[in-house]
Amino acid sequence: ERADRNKDRSVRRSKSNFRRHCLNLQVDRIITLTTRENIKDRGKFHRLVKKWLRLCKNDLPELAGVAVFERQKRGAFHLHLAVRGHYDVKLLRKHWIHVCDSGSVNIAFRRGRISKLIGYLSKYLTKGMSETNRYVHRYLRTGYIPAAREREYRGSLEELRDIFHAAYGEPQFVFNGGDWSWLWVEPD
């Protein structure tokens, strides 16, 4: 029972941190890495991803993102890396092929609200939670992720929206937690 409570708390904490990092980055694209080889060992796949990220950092020092692992139907792992901005897919593929010999790199641009993209990726985050080892990270961060500014305002959700709209523009993410609300604006 205690282990279940701890796991539930860990899942909530991971989802919250994952969402916060995505919001702070203002992600708008998903880079998906797959291998032709059927790699069922998450640790082995994670090592390939880390090697690929090191190679990419040499050519793309500004690369920053938040990633989740997903197990495919065939049992192999692949990775969804949420990033902001344009990256040369040919360069990313070159490094991925160098690392794993045979695989693919795809980039999908997601139009619309950032909360939809985060929800899409969070699905993969929670989907893999049950099979994740207790001492393994549930998601991966890379690069510089700016911290959001936090200010405390008291009032109803409507009053908070008005304050934020006047000061910063339309909030991009709103969470209403009952007796408190959280609104997100783009970092400086």
PDB file of N, CA and C in Angstrom, residues 99-164:
ATOM      1  N   VAL A  99      24.842   6.357 -34.957  1.00  0.00           N
ATOM      2  CA  VAL A  99      24.722   5.722 -33.639  1.00  0.00           C
ATOM      3  C   VAL A  99      24.131   4.320 -33.731  1.00  0.00           C
ATOM      4  N   CYS A 100      23.068   4.154 -34.514  1.00  0.00           N
ATOM      5  CA  CYS A 100      22.350   2.874 -34.470  1.00  0.00           C
ATOM      6  C   CYS A 100      22.380   2.096 -35.779  1.00  0.00           C
ATOM      7  N   ASP A 101      23.143   2.529 -36.766  1.00  0.00           N
ATOM      8  CA  ASP A 101      23.304   1.866 -38.061  1.00  0.00           C
ATOM      9  C   ASP A 101      22.065   1.939 -38.950  1.00  0.00           C
ATOM     10  N   SER A 102      20.883   1.699 -38.397  1.00  0.00           N
ATOM     11  CA  SER A 102      19.683   1.690 -39.215  1.00  0.00           C
ATOM     12  C   SER A 102      18.495   2.126 -38.372  1.00  0.00           C
ATOM     13  N   GLY A 103      17.882   3.212 -38.759  1.00  0.00           N
ATOM     14  CA  GLY A 103      16.743   3.726 -38.007  1.00  0.00           C
ATOM     15  C   GLY A 103      16.165   4.920 -38.723  1.00  0.00           C
ATOM     16  N   SER A 104      15.233   5.600 -38.086  1.00  0.00           N
ATOM     17  CA  SER A 104      14.640   6.770 -38.724  1.00  0.00           C
ATOM     18  C   SER A 104      14.466   7.904 -37.723  1.00  0.00           C
ATOM     19  N   VAL A 105      14.467   9.109 -38.270  1.00  0.00           N
ATOM     20  CA  VAL A 105      14.209  10.331 -37.511  1.00  0.00           C
ATOM     21  C   VAL A 105      13.110  11.072 -38.253  1.00  0.00           C
ATOM     22  N   ASN A 106      12.025  11.354 -37.572  1.00  0.00           N
ATOM     23  CA  ASN A 106      10.920  12.100 -38.164  1.00  0.00           C
ATOM     24  C   ASN A 106      10.621  13.313 -37.295  1.00  0.00           C
ATOM     25  N   ILE A 107      10.251  14.407 -37.941  1.00  0.00           N
ATOM     26  CA  ILE A 107       9.873  15.622 -37.219  1.00  0.00           C
ATOM     27  C   ILE A 107       8.441  15.966 -37.593  1.00  0.00           C
ATOM     28  N   ALA A 108       7.610  16.161 -36.590  1.00  0.00           N
ATOM     29  CA  ALA A 108       6.218  16.555 -36.809  1.00  0.00           C
ATOM     30  C   ALA A 108       5.995  17.903 -36.156  1.00  0.00           C
ATOM     31  N   PHE A 109       5.481  18.849 -36.937  1.00  0.00           N
ATOM     32  CA  PHE A 109       5.145  20.166 -36.424  1.00  0.00           C
ATOM     33  C   PHE A 109       3.699  20.128 -35.960  1.00  0.00           C
ATOM     34  N   ARG A 110       3.448  20.565 -34.739  1.00  0.00           N
ATOM     35  CA  ARG A 110       2.101  20.532 -34.170  1.00  0.00           C
ATOM     36  C   ARG A 110       1.566  21.947 -34.040  1.00  0.00           C
ATOM     37  N   ARG A 111       0.596  22.263 -34.866  1.00  0.00           N
ATOM     38  CA  ARG A 111      -0.047  23.576 -34.769  1.00  0.00           C
ATOM     39  C   ARG A 111      -1.034  23.580 -33.612  1.00  0.00           C
ATOM     40  N   GLY A 112      -1.354  24.772 -33.141  1.00  0.00           N
ATOM     41  CA  GLY A 112      -2.391  24.886 -32.127  1.00  0.00           C
ATOM     42  C   GLY A 112      -1.822  25.156 -30.749  1.00  0.00           C
ATOM     43  N   ARG A 113      -2.665  24.908 -29.781  1.00  0.00           N
ATOM     44  CA  ARG A 113      -2.288  25.215 -28.405  1.00  0.00           C
ATOM     45  C   ARG A 113      -1.255  24.230 -27.881  1.00  0.00           C
ATOM     46  N   ILE A 114      -0.346  24.759 -27.110  1.00  0.00           N
ATOM     47  CA  ILE A 114       0.722  23.947 -26.558  1.00  0.00           C
ATOM     48  C   ILE A 114       0.174  22.872 -25.611  1.00  0.00           C
ATOM     49  N   SER A 115      -0.959  23.144 -24.976  1.00  0.00           N
ATOM     50  CA  SER A 115      -1.520  22.175 -24.035  1.00  0.00           C
ATOM     51  C   SER A 115      -1.913  20.872 -24.738  1.00  0.00           C
ATOM     52  N   LYS A 116      -2.316  20.944 -26.006  1.00  0.00           N
ATOM     53  CA  LYS A 116      -2.644  19.724 -26.756  1.00  0.00           C
ATOM     54  C   LYS A 116      -1.401  18.881 -26.995  1.00  0.00           C
ATOM     55  N   LEU A 117      -0.312  19.527 -27.349  1.00  0.00           N
ATOM     56  CA  LEU A 117       0.944  18.814 -27.571  1.00  0.00           C
ATOM     57  C   LEU A 117       1.425  18.171 -26.281  1.00  0.00           C
ATOM     58  N   ILE A 118       1.332  18.901 -25.184  1.00  0.00           N
ATOM     59  CA  ILE A 118       1.757  18.352 -23.893  1.00  0.00           C
ATOM     60  C   ILE A 118       0.880  17.170 -23.504  1.00  0.00           C
ATOM     61  N   GLY A 119      -0.420  17.278 -23.732  1.00  0.00           N
ATOM     62  CA  GLY A 119      -1.319  16.169 -23.443  1.00  0.00           C
ATOM     63  C   GLY A 119      -0.985  14.942 -24.264  1.00  0.00           C
ATOM     64  N   TYR A 120      -0.652  15.165 -25.530  1.00  0.00           N
ATOM     65  CA  TYR A 120      -0.277  14.062 -26.424  1.00  0.00           C
ATOM     66  C   TYR A 120       0.966  13.347 -25.895  1.00  0.00           C
ATOM     67  N   LEU A 121       1.972  14.116 -25.497  1.00  0.00           N
ATOM     68  CA  LEU A 121       3.202  13.507 -24.996  1.00  0.00           C
ATOM     69  C   LEU A 121       3.021  12.914 -23.605  1.00  0.00           C
ATOM     70  N   SER A 122       2.208  13.546 -22.777  1.00  0.00           N
ATOM     71  CA  SER A 122       1.961  13.016 -21.428  1.00  0.00           C
ATOM     72  C   SER A 122       1.319  11.638 -21.487  1.00  0.00           C
ATOM     73  N   LYS A 123       0.540  11.410 -22.539  1.00  0.00           N
ATOM     74  CA  LYS A 123      -0.073  10.096 -22.721  1.00  0.00           C
ATOM     75  C   LYS A 123       1.017   9.031 -22.796  1.00  0.00           C
ATOM     76  N   TYR A 124       2.091   9.325 -23.543  1.00  0.00           N
ATOM     77  CA  TYR A 124       3.191   8.376 -23.646  1.00  0.00           C
ATOM     78  C   TYR A 124       3.946   8.272 -22.327  1.00  0.00           C
ATOM     79  N   LEU A 125       4.014   9.365 -21.604  1.00  0.00           N
ATOM     80  CA  LEU A 125       4.699   9.353 -20.317  1.00  0.00           C
ATOM     81  C   LEU A 125       3.979   8.432 -19.344  1.00  0.00           C
ATOM     82  N   THR A 126       2.673   8.532 -19.267  1.00  0.00           N
ATOM     83  CA  THR A 126       1.918   7.698 -18.330  1.00  0.00           C
ATOM     84  C   THR A 126       1.765   6.275 -18.845  1.00  0.00           C
ATOM     85  N   LYS A 127       1.738   6.114 -20.165  1.00  0.00           N
ATOM     86  CA  LYS A 127       1.604   4.785 -20.747  1.00  0.00           C
ATOM     87  C   LYS A 127       2.788   3.893 -20.364  1.00  0.00           C
ATOM     88  N   GLY A 128       3.964   4.464 -20.304  1.00  0.00           N
ATOM     89  CA  GLY A 128       5.147   3.682 -19.980  1.00  0.00           C
ATOM     90  C   GLY A 128       5.462   3.593 -18.503  1.00  0.00           C
ATOM     91  N   MET A 129       4.664   4.235 -17.668  1.00  0.00           N
ATOM     92  CA  MET A 129       4.954   4.268 -16.233  1.00  0.00           C
ATOM     93  C   MET A 129       4.897   2.886 -15.596  1.00  0.00           C
ATOM     94  N   SER A 130       3.940   2.065 -16.000  1.00  0.00           N
ATOM     95  CA  SER A 130       3.753   0.783 -15.319  1.00  0.00           C
ATOM     96  C   SER A 130       4.928  -0.157 -15.556  1.00  0.00           C
ATOM     97  N   GLU A 131       5.591  -0.019 -16.716  1.00  0.00           N
ATOM     98  CA  GLU A 131       6.690  -0.922 -17.003  1.00  0.00           C
ATOM     99  C   GLU A 131       8.052  -0.328 -16.674  1.00  0.00           C
ATOM    100  N   THR A 132       8.071   0.871 -16.149  1.00  0.00           N
ATOM    101  CA  THR A 132       9.323   1.535 -15.831  1.00  0.00           C
ATOM    102  C   THR A 132       9.845   1.072 -14.478  1.00  0.00           C
ATOM    103  N   ASN A 133      11.129   0.788 -14.453  1.00  0.00           N
ATOM    104  CA  ASN A 133      11.785   0.415 -13.210  1.00  0.00           C
ATOM    105  C   ASN A 133      11.653   1.557 -12.208  1.00  0.00           C
ATOM    106  N   ARG A 134      11.592   1.214 -10.965  1.00  0.00           N
ATOM    107  CA  ARG A 134      11.393   2.192  -9.904  1.00  0.00           C
ATOM    108  C   ARG A 134      12.469   3.267  -9.864  1.00  0.00           C
ATOM    109  N   TYR A 135      13.681   2.923 -10.250  1.00  0.00           N
ATOM    110  CA  TYR A 135      14.795   3.858 -10.107  1.00  0.00           C
ATOM    111  C   TYR A 135      15.260   4.430 -11.450  1.00  0.00           C
ATOM    112  N   VAL A 136      14.388   4.404 -12.450  1.00  0.00           N
ATOM    113  CA  VAL A 136      14.719   4.913 -13.767  1.00  0.00           C
ATOM    114  C   VAL A 136      13.892   6.172 -14.028  1.00  0.00           C
ATOM    115  N   HIS A 137      14.520   7.166 -14.647  1.00  0.00           N
ATOM    116  CA  HIS A 137      13.796   8.391 -14.981  1.00  0.00           C
ATOM    117  C   HIS A 137      12.713   8.090 -16.004  1.00  0.00           C
ATOM    118  N   ARG A 138      11.581   8.711 -15.845  1.00  0.00           N
ATOM    119  CA  ARG A 138      10.443   8.475 -16.734  1.00  0.00           C
ATOM    120  C   ARG A 138      10.494   9.348 -17.979  1.00  0.00           C
ATOM    121  N   TYR A 139      11.280  10.410 -17.943  1.00  0.00           N
ATOM    122  CA  TYR A 139      11.456  11.266 -19.112  1.00  0.00           C
ATOM    123  C   TYR A 139      12.887  11.768 -19.115  1.00  0.00           C
ATOM    124  N   LEU A 140      13.272  12.391 -20.203  1.00  0.00           N
ATOM    125  CA  LEU A 140      14.643  12.834 -20.407  1.00  0.00           C
ATOM    126  C   LEU A 140      14.640  14.310 -20.786  1.00  0.00           C
ATOM    127  N   ARG A 141      15.559  15.074 -20.210  1.00  0.00           N
ATOM    128  CA  ARG A 141      15.721  16.488 -20.568  1.00  0.00           C
ATOM    129  C   ARG A 141      17.079  16.668 -21.205  1.00  0.00           C
ATOM    130  N   THR A 142      17.144  17.612 -22.129  1.00  0.00           N
ATOM    131  CA  THR A 142      18.436  17.938 -22.720  1.00  0.00           C
ATOM    132  C   THR A 142      18.480  19.426 -23.027  1.00  0.00           C
ATOM    133  N   GLY A 143      19.644  20.009 -22.860  1.00  0.00           N
ATOM    134  CA  GLY A 143      19.823  21.423 -23.172  1.00  0.00           C
ATOM    135  C   GLY A 143      19.297  22.342 -22.086  1.00  0.00           C
ATOM    136  N   TYR A 144      19.360  23.642 -22.381  1.00  0.00           N
ATOM    137  CA  TYR A 144      18.928  24.668 -21.428  1.00  0.00           C
ATOM    138  C   TYR A 144      17.417  24.849 -21.516  1.00  0.00           C
ATOM    139  N   ILE A 145      16.757  24.690 -20.393  1.00  0.00           N
ATOM    140  CA  ILE A 145      15.318  24.917 -20.305  1.00  0.00           C
ATOM    141  C   ILE A 145      15.106  26.106 -19.382  1.00  0.00           C
ATOM    142  N   PRO A 146      14.592  27.209 -19.902  1.00  0.00           N
ATOM    143  CA  PRO A 146      14.435  28.402 -19.056  1.00  0.00           C
ATOM    144  C   PRO A 146      13.385  28.192 -17.973  1.00  0.00           C
ATOM    145  N   ALA A 147      13.590  28.856 -16.877  1.00  0.00           N
ATOM    146  CA  ALA A 147      12.622  28.780 -15.779  1.00  0.00           C
ATOM    147  C   ALA A 147      11.525  29.822 -16.003  1.00  0.00           C
ATOM    148  N   ALA A 148      10.322  29.457 -15.646  1.00  0.00           N
ATOM    149  CA  ALA A 148       9.195  30.387 -15.768  1.00  0.00           C
ATOM    150  C   ALA A 148       9.215  31.361 -14.595  1.00  0.00           C
ATOM    151  N   ARG A 149       8.697  32.536 -14.852  1.00  0.00           N
ATOM    152  CA  ARG A 149       8.543  33.507 -13.768  1.00  0.00           C
ATOM    153  C   ARG A 149       7.306  33.141 -12.982  1.00  0.00           C
ATOM    154  N   GLU A 150       7.401  33.266 -11.687  1.00  0.00           N
ATOM    155  CA  GLU A 150       6.233  32.976 -10.863  1.00  0.00           C
ATOM    156  C   GLU A 150       5.877  34.207 -10.049  1.00  0.00           C
ATOM    157  N   ARG A 151       4.610  34.535 -10.061  1.00  0.00           N
ATOM    158  CA  ARG A 151       4.076  35.611  -9.237  1.00  0.00           C
ATOM    159  C   ARG A 151       2.781  35.127  -8.648  1.00  0.00           C
ATOM    160  N   GLU A 152       2.502  35.550  -7.459  1.00  0.00           N
ATOM    161  CA  GLU A 152       1.274  35.112  -6.804  1.00  0.00           C
ATOM    162  C   GLU A 152       0.232  36.224  -6.864  1.00  0.00           C
ATOM    163  N   TYR A 153      -0.947  35.851  -7.328  1.00  0.00           N
ATOM    164  CA  TYR A 153      -2.091  36.753  -7.353  1.00  0.00           C
ATOM    165  C   TYR A 153      -3.246  36.018  -6.691  1.00  0.00           C
ATOM    166  N   ARG A 154      -4.027  36.725  -5.949  1.00  0.00           N
ATOM    167  CA  ARG A 154      -5.190  36.106  -5.311  1.00  0.00           C
ATOM    168  C   ARG A 154      -6.457  36.665  -5.936  1.00  0.00           C
ATOM    169  N   GLY A 155      -7.413  35.787  -6.156  1.00  0.00           N
ATOM    170  CA  GLY A 155      -8.670  36.200  -6.746  1.00  0.00           C
ATOM    171  C   GLY A 155      -9.299  35.047  -7.500  1.00  0.00           C
ATOM    172  N   SER A 156     -10.432  35.315  -8.099  1.00  0.00           N
ATOM    173  CA  SER A 156     -11.124  34.282  -8.868  1.00  0.00           C
ATOM    174  C   SER A 156     -10.370  34.031 -10.170  1.00  0.00           C
ATOM    175  N   LEU A 157     -10.686  32.938 -10.829  1.00  0.00           N
ATOM    176  CA  LEU A 157     -10.038  32.610 -12.086  1.00  0.00           C
ATOM    177  C   LEU A 157     -10.279  33.695 -13.132  1.00  0.00           C
ATOM    178  N   GLU A 158     -11.471  34.254 -13.158  1.00  0.00           N
ATOM    179  CA  GLU A 158     -11.774  35.316 -14.107  1.00  0.00           C
ATOM    180  C   GLU A 158     -10.930  36.557 -13.828  1.00  0.00           C
ATOM    181  N   GLU A 159     -10.780  36.906 -12.533  1.00  0.00           N
ATOM    182  CA  GLU A 159      -9.943  38.056 -12.186  1.00  0.00           C
ATOM    183  C   GLU A 159      -8.488  37.805 -12.579  1.00  0.00           C
ATOM    184  N   LEU A 160      -8.017  36.586 -12.345  1.00  0.00           N
ATOM    185  CA  LEU A 160      -6.635  36.251 -12.708  1.00  0.00           C
ATOM    186  C   LEU A 160      -6.425  36.348 -14.218  1.00  0.00           C
ATOM    187  N   ARG A 161      -7.390  35.851 -14.979  1.00  0.00           N
ATOM    188  CA  ARG A 161      -7.274  35.945 -16.434  1.00  0.00           C
ATOM    189  C   ARG A 161      -7.203  37.402 -16.884  1.00  0.00           C
ATOM    190  N   ASP A 162      -8.024  38.251 -16.289  1.00  0.00           N
ATOM    191  CA  ASP A 162      -8.013  39.678 -16.643  1.00  0.00           C
ATOM    192  C   ASP A 162      -6.667  40.315 -16.322  1.00  0.00           C
ATOM    193  N   ILE A 163      -6.121  39.998 -15.138  1.00  0.00           N
ATOM    194  CA  ILE A 163      -4.824  40.556 -14.730  1.00  0.00           C
ATOM    195  C   ILE A 163      -3.736  40.108 -15.700  1.00  0.00           C
ATOM    196  N   PHE A 164      -3.700  38.803 -15.983  1.00  0.00           N
ATOM    197  CA  PHE A 164      -2.672  38.285 -16.883  1.00  0.00           C
ATOM    198  C   PHE A 164      -2.844  38.818 -18.301  1.00  0.00           C
TER     199      PHE A 164
END
